[in-house]
Tab-separated table of C-alpha atoms in Angstrom:
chain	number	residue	atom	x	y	z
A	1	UNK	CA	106.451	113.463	95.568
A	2	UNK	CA	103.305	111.714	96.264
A	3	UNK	CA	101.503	112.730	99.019
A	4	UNK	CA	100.079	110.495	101.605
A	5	UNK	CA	98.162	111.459	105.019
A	6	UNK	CA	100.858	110.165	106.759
A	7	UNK	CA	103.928	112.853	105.103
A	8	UNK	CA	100.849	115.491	104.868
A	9	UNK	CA	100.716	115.045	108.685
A	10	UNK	CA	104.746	115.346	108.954
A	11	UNK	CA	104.441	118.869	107.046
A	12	UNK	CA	101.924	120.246	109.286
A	13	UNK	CA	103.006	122.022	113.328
A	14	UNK	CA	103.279	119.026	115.790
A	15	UNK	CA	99.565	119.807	117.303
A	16	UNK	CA	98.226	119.302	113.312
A	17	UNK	CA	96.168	121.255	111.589
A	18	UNK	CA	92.845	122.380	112.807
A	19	UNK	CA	90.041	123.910	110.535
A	20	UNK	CA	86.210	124.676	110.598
A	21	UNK	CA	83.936	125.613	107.565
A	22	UNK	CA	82.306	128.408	108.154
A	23	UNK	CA	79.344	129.493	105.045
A	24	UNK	CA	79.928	132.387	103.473
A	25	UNK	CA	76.929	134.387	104.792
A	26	UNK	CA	78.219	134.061	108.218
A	27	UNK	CA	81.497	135.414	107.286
A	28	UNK	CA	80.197	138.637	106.077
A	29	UNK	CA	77.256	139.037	108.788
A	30	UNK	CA	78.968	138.537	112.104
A	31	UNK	CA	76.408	136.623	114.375
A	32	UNK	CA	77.611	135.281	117.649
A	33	UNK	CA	78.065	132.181	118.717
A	34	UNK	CA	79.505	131.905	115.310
A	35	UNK	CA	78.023	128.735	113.290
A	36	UNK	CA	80.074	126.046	111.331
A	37	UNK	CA	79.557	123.503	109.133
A	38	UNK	CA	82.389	121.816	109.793
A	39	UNK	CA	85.309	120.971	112.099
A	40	UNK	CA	88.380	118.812	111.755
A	41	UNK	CA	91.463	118.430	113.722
A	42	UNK	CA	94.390	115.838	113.887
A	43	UNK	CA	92.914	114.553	117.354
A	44	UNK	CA	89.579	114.179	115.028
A	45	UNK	CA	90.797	111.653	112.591
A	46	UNK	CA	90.413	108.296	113.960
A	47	UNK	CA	86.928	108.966	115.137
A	48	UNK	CA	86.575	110.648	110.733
A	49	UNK	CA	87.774	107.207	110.140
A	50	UNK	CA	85.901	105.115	112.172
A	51	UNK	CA	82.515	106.540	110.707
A	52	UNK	CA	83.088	109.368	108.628
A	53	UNK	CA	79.752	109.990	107.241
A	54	UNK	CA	78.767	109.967	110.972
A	55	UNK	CA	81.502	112.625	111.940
A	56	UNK	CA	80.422	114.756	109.184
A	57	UNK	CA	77.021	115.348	109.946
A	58	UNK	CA	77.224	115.705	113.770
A	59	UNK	CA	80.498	118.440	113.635
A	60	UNK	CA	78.789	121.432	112.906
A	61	UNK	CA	77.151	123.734	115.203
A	62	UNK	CA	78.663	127.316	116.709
A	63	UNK	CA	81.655	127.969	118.552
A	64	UNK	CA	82.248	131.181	120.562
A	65	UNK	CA	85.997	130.691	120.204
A	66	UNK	CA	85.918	131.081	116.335
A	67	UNK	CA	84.927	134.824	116.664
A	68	UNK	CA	88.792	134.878	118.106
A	69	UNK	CA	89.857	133.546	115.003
A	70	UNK	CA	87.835	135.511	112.869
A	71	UNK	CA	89.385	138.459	114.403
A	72	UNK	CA	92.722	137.127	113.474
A	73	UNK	CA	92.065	136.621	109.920
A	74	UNK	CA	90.568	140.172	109.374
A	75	UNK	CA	93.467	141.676	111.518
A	76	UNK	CA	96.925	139.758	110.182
A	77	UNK	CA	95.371	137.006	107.897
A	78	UNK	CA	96.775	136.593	104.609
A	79	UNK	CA	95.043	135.083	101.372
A	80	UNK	CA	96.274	131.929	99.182
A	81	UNK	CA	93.701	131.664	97.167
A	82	UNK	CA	90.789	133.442	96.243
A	83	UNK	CA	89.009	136.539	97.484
A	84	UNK	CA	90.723	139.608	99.400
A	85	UNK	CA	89.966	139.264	103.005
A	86	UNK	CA	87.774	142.442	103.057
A	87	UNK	CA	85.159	141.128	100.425
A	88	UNK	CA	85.059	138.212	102.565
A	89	UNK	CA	85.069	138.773	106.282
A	90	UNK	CA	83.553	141.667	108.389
A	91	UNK	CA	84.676	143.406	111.333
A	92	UNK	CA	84.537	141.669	114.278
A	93	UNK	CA	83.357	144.093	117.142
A	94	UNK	CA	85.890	144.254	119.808
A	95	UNK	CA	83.427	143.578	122.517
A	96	UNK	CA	82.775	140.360	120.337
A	97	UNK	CA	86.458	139.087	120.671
A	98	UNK	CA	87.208	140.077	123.955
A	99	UNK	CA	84.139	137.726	125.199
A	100	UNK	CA	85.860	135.018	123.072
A	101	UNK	CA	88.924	135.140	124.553
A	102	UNK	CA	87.132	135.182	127.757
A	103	UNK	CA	85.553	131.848	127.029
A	104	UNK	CA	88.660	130.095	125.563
A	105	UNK	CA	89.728	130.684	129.183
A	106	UNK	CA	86.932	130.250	131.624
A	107	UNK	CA	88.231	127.298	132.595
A	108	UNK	CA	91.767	127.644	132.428
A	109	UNK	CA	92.111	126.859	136.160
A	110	UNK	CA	91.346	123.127	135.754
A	111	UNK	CA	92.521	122.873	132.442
A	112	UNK	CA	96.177	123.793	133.336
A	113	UNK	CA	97.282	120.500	134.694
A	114	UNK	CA	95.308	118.823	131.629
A	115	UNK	CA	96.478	120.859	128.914
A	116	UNK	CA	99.166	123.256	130.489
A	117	UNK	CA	101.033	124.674	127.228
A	118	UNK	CA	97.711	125.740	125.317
A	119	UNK	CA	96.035	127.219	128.418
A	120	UNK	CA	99.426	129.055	129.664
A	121	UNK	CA	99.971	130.513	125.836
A	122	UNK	CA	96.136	131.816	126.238
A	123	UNK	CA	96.158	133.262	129.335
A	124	UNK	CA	99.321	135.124	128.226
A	125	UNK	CA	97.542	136.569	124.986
A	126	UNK	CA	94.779	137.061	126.986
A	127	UNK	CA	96.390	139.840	129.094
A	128	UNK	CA	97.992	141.266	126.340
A	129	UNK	CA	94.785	142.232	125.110
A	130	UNK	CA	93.861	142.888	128.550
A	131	UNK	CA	96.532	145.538	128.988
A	132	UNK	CA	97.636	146.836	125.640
A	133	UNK	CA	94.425	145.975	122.993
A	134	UNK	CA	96.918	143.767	121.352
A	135	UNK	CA	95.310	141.140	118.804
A	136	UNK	CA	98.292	138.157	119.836
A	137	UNK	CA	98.911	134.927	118.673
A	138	UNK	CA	99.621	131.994	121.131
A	139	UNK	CA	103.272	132.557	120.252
A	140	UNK	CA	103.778	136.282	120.586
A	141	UNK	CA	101.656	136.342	123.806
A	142	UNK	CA	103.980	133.612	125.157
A	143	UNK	CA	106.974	136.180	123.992
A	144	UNK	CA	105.413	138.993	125.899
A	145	UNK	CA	105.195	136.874	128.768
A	146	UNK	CA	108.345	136.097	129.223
A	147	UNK	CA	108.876	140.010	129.054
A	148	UNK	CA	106.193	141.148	131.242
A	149	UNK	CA	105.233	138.375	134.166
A	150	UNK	CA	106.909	138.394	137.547
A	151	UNK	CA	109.855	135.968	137.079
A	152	UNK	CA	108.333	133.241	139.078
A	153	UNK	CA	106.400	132.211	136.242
A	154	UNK	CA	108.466	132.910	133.359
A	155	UNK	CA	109.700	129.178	133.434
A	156	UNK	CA	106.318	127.960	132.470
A	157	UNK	CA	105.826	130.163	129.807
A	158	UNK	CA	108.929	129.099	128.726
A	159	UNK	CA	108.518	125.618	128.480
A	160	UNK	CA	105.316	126.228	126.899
A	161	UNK	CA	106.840	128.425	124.312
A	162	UNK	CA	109.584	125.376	123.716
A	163	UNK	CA	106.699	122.988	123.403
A	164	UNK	CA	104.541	124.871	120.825
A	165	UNK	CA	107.621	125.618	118.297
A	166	UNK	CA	108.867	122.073	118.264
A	167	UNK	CA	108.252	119.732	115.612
A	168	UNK	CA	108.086	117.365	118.347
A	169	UNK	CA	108.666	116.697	121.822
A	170	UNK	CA	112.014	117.410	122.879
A	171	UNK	CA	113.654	116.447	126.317
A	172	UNK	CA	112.983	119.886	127.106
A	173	UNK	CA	108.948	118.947	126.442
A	174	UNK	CA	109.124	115.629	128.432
A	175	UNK	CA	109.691	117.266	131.999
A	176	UNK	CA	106.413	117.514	133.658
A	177	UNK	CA	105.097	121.269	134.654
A	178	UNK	CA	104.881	121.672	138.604
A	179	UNK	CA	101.340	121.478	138.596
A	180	UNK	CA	100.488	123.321	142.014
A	181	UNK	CA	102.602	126.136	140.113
A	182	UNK	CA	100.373	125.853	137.028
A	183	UNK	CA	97.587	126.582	139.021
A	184	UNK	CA	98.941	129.696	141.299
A	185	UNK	CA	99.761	130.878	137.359
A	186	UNK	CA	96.207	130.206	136.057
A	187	UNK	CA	95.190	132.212	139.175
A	188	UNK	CA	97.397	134.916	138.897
A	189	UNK	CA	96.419	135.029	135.605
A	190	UNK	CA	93.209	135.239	135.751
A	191	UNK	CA	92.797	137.681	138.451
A	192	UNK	CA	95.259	139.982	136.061
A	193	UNK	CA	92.458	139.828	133.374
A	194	UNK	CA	89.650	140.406	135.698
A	195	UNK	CA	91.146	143.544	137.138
């Protein structure tokens, strides 16, 4: 098979891929914000194609969400190629990741309505952590959701669990959220995490 952008696309989850390149000496000497070289996402590649030697050099800088990430890698991350994890990545302090999740969600009460399937999925893993020092992913903190949250607002997680496992968007996807119920969930959410 040869492989175009296009079918490389169709192999990748429905929101893409998303990556940042992160140098080697900030992997192994945790410094917060931390610093990138480089991102890239799907919603990134018109504006790579438009001018990509202008993308390139103005996406790099630091991101306090990638400490999350880190934490991921050196807690469930698996290698494909290359070094173990341990000889490349350092610990992440706890205190470090917990004010990354906190930023991923600062804003979750406005960003509901805009982007109500990533922000529900957060604020879920979010309180996992919150409650039970549980390193989540989006998808597993959606699962304990539905599990754990007052019934009122298991729909949403739900629907947002149906919308980040399929390959694209089914009927079930196309209903709109009940956006004054988003909110009352970002709010319920977030006073749960700042308990």
């Amino acid at each position: 098979m040869k492989y175009t952008i296009d079918n490389l696309w169709s192999m990748a989850p429905a929101k893409g891929l998303e990556f940042h390149v992160v140098l080697l000496e900030n992997t192994l000497n945790f410094n917060e914000p931390v610093p990138f070289e480089l991102h890239f996402s799907k919603q990134h590649y018109e504006a790579y194609l438009d001018d990509p030697k202008g993308y390139v050099n103005k996406m790099h800088g630091s991101d306090p969400d990638l400490t999350a990430h880190l934490m991921i890698v050196t807690k469930v991350g698996e290698v494909l190629i290359g070094k173990s994890i341990k000889k490349v990545f350092c610990q992440i302090p706890s205190s470090a990741y917990w004010n990354s999740i906190l930023y991923d969600i600062s804003s979750a009460k406005s960003m509901i309505v805009e982007h109500p399937m990533y922000t529900t999925l957060n604020l879920c893993r979010a309180l996992v952590y919150k409650k039970e020092s549980v390193i989540d992913s989006k998808l597993s903190g959606g699962q304990w959701g539905l599990k754990k949250l007052p019934a009122r607002y298991r729909k949403i997680v739900k629907k947002a669990l149906v919308e980040y496992t399929s390959s694209g968007m089914t009927k079930k996807c196309k209903e709109k959220y009940d956006e004054l119920v988003l909110i009352e969930f970002a709010e319920y959410m977030l006073n749960k995490i700042n308990e």
